[in-house]
Amino acid sequence: MIIGIVCYPTFGGSGVLATELGIELSKKGHEIHFITYNQPVKLELFNNKVHFHEVEVPNYPLFHYPPYELALSSKLVGMVKKYKIDLLHVHYAIPHAYAALMAKQMLKSEKINIPVVTTLHGTDITLVGSNPSYKTAVEFSINNSDYVTAVSESLKRDTLSLFSIKKEIDVIPNFVNLDKYVNKFSKNNLLNSEDKIITHVSNFRKVKRITDVLEIFYGIQKKIPSKLLMLGDGPEKNKAEKKAKKLGIKEKVIFFGKSNEINKILSFSDLFLLPSEIESFGLSALEAMAANVPVVSSNTGGIPEVNIDNFSGKLSDIGNVNKMINDSVLILSDNKIHKKFKQNARKRAEEFDIHKIVPLYEKVYKKLI
Ligand code: GMT
């Protein structure tokens, strides 16, 4: 099959997932065309089955907002015709689903029928999509896609309750490439070999509750010699650095910024923290679990579908920092308990093996083409 994939090319979960999907599909012999404004960060154009086409958005002084959707839909029309693309799979509804439907409409007038699969990822529904400024167009895009998938049951429920949906929504959970998380790497020389390594990975937005991450770590390090590794970047990073200083733990918290080597850091991590306010799935938690790292998280949204309480980690109500500290200390202070949680984390991640989930998307494509 020849598949066009539209996604954000950044470090966010939806872009990472879409990139991994495209790479895996290409390994299975499909021809993949990524169509977005930059080369996706995790995409290596390593074989002739994967292509990247940049969407250029020319600016003009009249434009306060350069019209990306227009450029994207025009590009999609051109690419579908040029490469005889069989199907468009768009990740994150805003504005990708809308642009793909416009392209579909334009192609119809040339007697080309291009199926559009829309995968909902989370904030395109919960935080941004349901905003009155976007809601009508998002609802239209969902109802008029040929097939709609959501990454968790929780996101499906949210979509059905926030919008008036006439379309069936199929849950196809996110996946992980387990092979990437088997090698062990040695600790960075900034880290003492005695210290337990606590890790957090995110885009440092408000919903991630970064100050909770620091407060949980503050509680842990009082009882267990440890370091906190903060991976990623975003609007809350400055605040986090200030908070670490205020709590007197600046020396124990290391901010790494955006990284393409998360698998290496996870390979020597002992615990992963994800106390988010909203999370449709929690791909970062799944990646940690694939690397044998237990997860202490909130129980919001789709997280309980990934992290199983008392098995792969521990879950708490949003903001219950004291419980998260106690849970972390319990997991880390006894080697036998820690080992069991580590094994269970990997076992749970195996349920989301890329080789189990990607065929579900292939089945959808075959049905539509
Ligand atoms: O967390 C974000 O704001 C980024 C967003 C994205 O587009 O990458 O993440 C969402 O999609 C991920 C991949 O499906 C999910 O694992 C995240 O839980 C989801 N984020 C939220 O729902 C806040």
XYZ file of C-alpha atoms and ligand atoms in Angstrom:
392
model
C 0.000 0.000 0.000
C 1.076 3.606 -0.514
C 0.241 5.580 2.620
C 0.473 9.326 3.267
C 1.077 10.176 6.933
C 0.392 13.652 8.322
C 1.661 14.457 11.808
C 3.458 17.045 13.909
C 7.191 16.596 13.340
C 8.063 17.506 16.933
C 8.940 15.520 20.073
C 5.270 15.162 21.172
C 3.763 11.701 21.565
C 1.502 11.925 18.502
C 4.412 12.754 16.183
C 6.630 10.069 17.706
C 3.885 7.471 17.358
C 3.113 8.447 13.746
C 6.808 8.296 12.845
C 7.280 4.857 14.414
C 4.150 3.670 12.624
C 5.457 4.854 9.245
C 8.857 3.252 9.806
C 7.316 -0.072 10.828
C 4.917 -0.032 7.849
C 7.842 0.606 5.494
C 9.669 -2.385 6.988
C 6.601 -4.428 6.097
C 6.921 -3.350 2.467
C 4.513 -0.408 2.289
C 5.545 2.876 0.680
C 5.268 5.730 3.172
C 5.069 9.474 2.502
C 5.349 11.813 5.499
C 3.786 15.168 4.699
C 4.444 17.881 7.288
C 6.285 21.184 7.829
C 9.589 19.647 9.000
C 11.240 16.283 8.888
C 9.851 14.390 11.923
C 12.509 14.352 14.659
C 12.592 10.573 14.955
C 12.591 9.947 11.209
C 15.703 8.695 9.536
C 15.239 8.451 5.797
C 17.088 5.185 5.816
C 15.328 3.369 3.025
C 13.672 4.084 -0.287
C 10.259 3.145 1.094
C 10.107 6.240 3.340
C 9.769 9.741 1.913
C 9.375 13.147 3.466
C 7.633 16.051 1.726
C 7.881 19.462 3.322
C 4.820 21.691 3.473
C 5.962 25.231 2.778
C 3.841 28.064 4.094
C 4.654 31.257 2.211
C 4.104 34.368 4.302
C 2.725 37.743 3.228
C 2.462 40.963 5.270
C -1.319 40.741 5.107
C -1.328 37.441 6.961
C -1.450 37.745 10.701
C -1.635 33.920 10.733
C -0.018 32.164 7.724
C -2.638 29.631 6.494
C -0.960 26.271 7.188
C -4.141 24.207 6.536
C -4.391 25.667 3.046
C -0.772 24.870 2.235
C -1.135 21.384 3.734
C -4.312 20.525 1.837
C -2.812 21.770 -1.456
C 0.325 19.730 -0.780
C -1.764 16.649 0.014
C -3.612 16.942 -3.309
C -0.297 17.217 -5.169
C 1.315 14.310 -3.329
C -1.688 11.973 -3.702
C -1.671 12.572 -7.452
C 2.093 12.412 -7.927
C 2.766 9.298 -5.833
C -0.600 7.592 -6.344
C -1.130 7.508 -2.591
C -3.855 5.017 -1.610
C -4.824 6.473 1.758
C -4.104 9.407 4.083
C -3.579 8.708 7.776
C -3.643 11.903 9.817
C -2.481 12.098 13.421
C -3.930 14.784 15.696
C -7.200 16.259 14.453
C -6.159 19.919 14.477
C -5.692 20.962 11.720
C -4.634 17.727 10.006
C -8.024 16.032 9.735
C -9.613 19.226 8.461
C -6.877 19.759 5.829
C -7.091 16.113 4.700
C -10.856 16.403 4.244
C -10.378 19.520 2.140
C -7.846 17.596 0.021
C -10.305 14.711 -0.276
C -12.953 17.137 -1.486
C -10.619 18.684 -4.081
C -9.527 15.263 -5.332
C -13.145 14.171 -5.690
C -13.603 16.758 -8.439
C -10.806 14.946 -10.283
C -12.541 11.605 -9.741
C -9.971 10.449 -7.171
C -11.346 8.942 -3.987
C -8.797 9.103 -1.183
C -9.802 7.522 2.152
C -8.890 9.549 5.254
C -8.097 7.849 8.574
C -7.976 10.219 11.555
C -6.243 9.201 14.778
C -7.189 11.264 17.822
C -4.343 11.647 20.290
C -5.599 13.619 23.265
C -5.249 17.351 23.530
C -6.731 17.664 20.024
C -9.951 16.623 21.826
C -9.666 17.377 25.522
C -7.755 20.622 25.827
C -7.691 22.308 22.437
C -10.308 20.617 20.247
C -13.240 21.247 22.525
C -12.452 24.970 22.721
C -15.406 26.817 21.125
C -13.006 28.358 18.568
C -12.194 24.931 17.120
C -15.063 22.669 18.183
C -17.279 22.922 15.074
C -14.441 22.179 12.673
C -13.073 19.323 14.810
C -16.539 17.751 15.074
C -16.958 18.065 11.287
C -13.534 16.508 10.697
C -14.286 13.519 12.932
C -17.738 12.917 11.472
C -16.495 13.117 7.888
C -13.301 11.061 8.135
C -13.607 7.622 6.573
C -12.307 5.986 9.738
C -11.559 7.340 13.194
C -9.347 5.814 15.843
C -8.581 6.967 19.392
C -5.506 5.931 21.369
C -7.445 4.857 24.476
C -10.937 3.996 25.703
C -10.757 7.070 27.889
C -10.121 9.324 24.890
C -12.988 7.676 23.027
C -15.302 8.420 25.988
C -14.083 12.030 26.149
C -14.656 12.475 22.408
C -18.186 11.116 22.625
C -19.032 13.324 25.583
C -17.471 16.563 24.284
C -18.705 16.398 20.667
C -21.767 15.279 18.806
C -20.263 12.243 17.097
C -22.052 10.215 14.437
C -19.021 8.188 13.480
C -17.854 4.914 15.008
C -14.578 5.397 16.936
C -12.237 2.416 17.062
C -9.709 2.246 19.912
C -6.250 1.295 18.676
C -3.843 1.853 21.557
C -0.402 3.349 21.165
C 2.491 0.933 20.877
C 6.171 0.648 21.662
C 9.108 -0.845 19.820
C 10.354 -3.159 22.572
C 13.645 -3.911 20.780
C 14.753 -0.323 21.390
C 14.651 -0.853 25.135
C 16.713 -4.003 25.686
C 20.275 -2.682 25.700
C 21.672 -1.387 28.966
C 23.779 1.769 28.878
C 26.107 2.942 31.624
C 25.227 5.944 33.743
C 26.358 9.383 32.701
C 29.405 10.498 34.773
C 27.237 13.177 36.417
C 25.526 10.370 38.270
C 26.755 8.549 41.341
C 26.394 4.802 40.937
C 24.792 4.535 44.416
C 21.972 6.956 43.644
C 18.570 5.768 42.484
C 17.640 7.422 39.222
C 14.176 8.957 38.993
C 13.144 10.125 35.523
C 10.466 12.348 34.027
C 9.960 12.952 30.297
C 7.468 15.456 28.884
C 6.844 18.630 26.943
C 6.809 20.617 30.228
C 3.324 21.970 29.685
C 0.977 22.862 32.545
C -0.970 19.602 32.255
C 2.159 17.649 33.199
C 2.165 19.168 36.735
C 5.929 19.652 36.726
C 5.931 21.133 40.227
C 4.388 17.872 41.504
C 7.296 16.003 39.880
C 9.735 18.128 41.903
C 7.763 17.841 45.125
C 7.535 14.056 44.770
C 11.277 13.873 44.186
C 11.889 16.191 47.162
C 10.065 13.656 49.352
C 11.876 10.676 47.857
C 15.411 12.075 48.199
C 14.855 12.738 51.919
C 14.661 8.954 52.410
C 16.566 7.464 49.470
C 19.817 8.771 47.908
C 18.643 9.690 44.427
C 18.838 12.013 41.440
C 16.027 13.349 39.262
C 16.523 13.473 35.491
C 14.157 15.852 33.703
C 13.996 15.252 29.956
C 12.214 17.529 27.508
C 11.491 21.204 27.192
C 8.507 23.518 27.309
C 6.843 26.500 28.974
C 7.113 25.207 32.571
C 10.850 24.490 32.485
C 11.955 27.815 33.981
C 9.461 27.472 36.777
C 10.753 23.945 37.421
C 14.359 25.150 37.654
C 13.323 27.834 40.143
C 11.313 25.315 42.167
C 14.305 22.941 42.359
C 16.421 25.824 43.686
C 13.750 26.866 46.193
C 13.459 23.305 47.525
C 17.261 23.163 47.924
C 17.603 20.179 45.557
C 19.192 21.989 42.598
C 22.288 19.764 42.716
C 20.180 16.631 42.564
C 17.995 17.613 39.594
C 19.448 17.451 36.103
C 17.624 19.050 33.186
C 18.619 17.381 29.919
C 16.365 19.223 27.447
C 15.003 17.481 24.370
C 16.739 14.209 23.694
C 16.831 11.530 21.040
C 18.406 9.161 23.563
C 15.557 8.655 25.983
C 15.935 4.877 25.658
C 19.528 5.135 26.957
C 18.517 7.170 30.002
C 15.568 4.893 30.731
C 17.874 1.875 30.608
C 19.497 2.934 33.897
C 16.431 4.589 35.466
C 14.833 3.108 38.565
C 11.496 4.919 38.596
C 9.431 7.093 36.228
C 7.131 9.899 37.429
C 4.033 11.027 35.499
C 1.665 12.966 37.781
C -0.247 14.615 34.880
C -3.550 16.468 35.130
C -4.674 15.184 31.701
C -3.210 12.302 29.719
C -5.100 10.427 27.025
C -2.580 7.583 27.054
C 0.853 8.438 28.458
C 3.234 7.178 25.780
C 6.227 8.251 27.877
C 5.066 5.929 30.679
C 4.787 3.042 28.212
C 8.316 3.719 26.951
C 9.588 3.696 30.548
C 7.809 0.410 31.216
C 9.350 -1.095 28.066
C 12.732 -0.284 29.639
C 11.751 -2.138 32.858
C 11.070 1.090 34.740
C 8.075 1.107 37.140
C 5.784 4.146 36.875
C 4.344 6.269 39.686
C 1.568 8.245 38.050
C -1.769 9.915 38.452
C -4.871 7.913 37.550
C -6.154 10.414 35.006
C -7.552 9.707 31.501
C -5.966 6.750 29.741
C -3.079 6.197 32.175
C -4.857 3.340 34.047
C -5.197 1.536 30.701
C -1.394 1.502 30.499
C 0.022 1.523 34.032
C -1.599 -1.106 36.251
C -1.811 -0.176 39.925
C 0.337 -2.362 42.187
C 1.718 -4.249 39.182
C 3.707 -2.082 36.766
C 3.697 0.857 39.183
C 1.359 2.808 41.413
C -1.513 5.180 40.666
C -2.876 8.085 42.720
C -5.429 10.836 42.416
C -4.183 13.953 40.656
C -2.154 16.104 43.066
C -1.850 13.485 45.840
C 1.873 14.152 46.173
C 2.183 12.488 49.601
C 0.835 9.184 48.321
C 3.123 9.380 45.297
C 6.117 9.915 47.619
C 5.132 6.952 49.814
C 4.541 4.740 46.757
C 7.912 5.688 45.266
C 9.754 5.032 48.524
C 7.980 1.682 48.900
C 9.025 0.585 45.394
C 12.616 1.810 45.743
C 13.512 0.834 49.281
C 13.247 -2.934 48.916
C 15.296 -4.612 46.172
C 12.935 -7.581 45.934
C 9.855 -5.375 45.528
C 11.669 -3.135 43.056
C 12.750 -6.118 40.953
C 9.180 -7.441 40.808
C 7.804 -4.050 39.704
C 10.532 -3.789 37.060
C 9.693 -7.209 35.609
C 5.969 -6.432 35.672
C 6.509 -3.077 33.947
C 8.182 -4.797 30.991
C 5.541 -7.552 30.994
C 2.787 -4.939 30.794
C 4.603 -3.041 28.017
C 4.722 -6.252 25.992
C 0.925 -5.990 25.627
C 1.571 -2.881 23.516
C 4.226 -4.450 21.298
C 4.519 -2.648 17.943
C 4.177 -6.024 16.198
C 0.754 -6.550 17.799
C -0.659 -3.076 17.179
C 0.562 -2.057 13.694
C -1.380 -4.930 12.017
C -4.555 -3.372 13.459
C -3.882 -0.215 11.405
C -3.022 -2.314 8.328
C -6.376 -4.066 8.683
C -8.142 -0.690 8.681
C -6.227 0.454 5.586
C -7.035 -2.754 3.686
C -10.706 -2.363 4.500
C -10.776 1.206 3.154
C -8.649 0.890 0.012
O 1.061 15.695 25.830
C 0.948 16.484 24.893
O 0.532 17.622 25.028
C 1.350 16.041 23.521
C 0.327 15.191 22.872
C 0.842 14.944 21.487
O 0.220 15.348 20.538
O 1.888 14.383 21.359
O 0.198 13.977 23.616
C -0.990 13.273 23.508
O -0.766 12.195 22.615
C 0.119 11.176 23.097
C 0.279 10.126 21.997
O -0.929 9.522 21.661
C -0.448 10.571 24.389
O 0.421 9.570 24.872
C -0.565 11.688 25.437
O -1.163 11.151 26.592
C -1.432 12.813 24.898
N -1.357 13.954 25.825
C -2.399 14.369 26.526
O -3.504 13.851 26.472
C -2.135 15.524 27.425
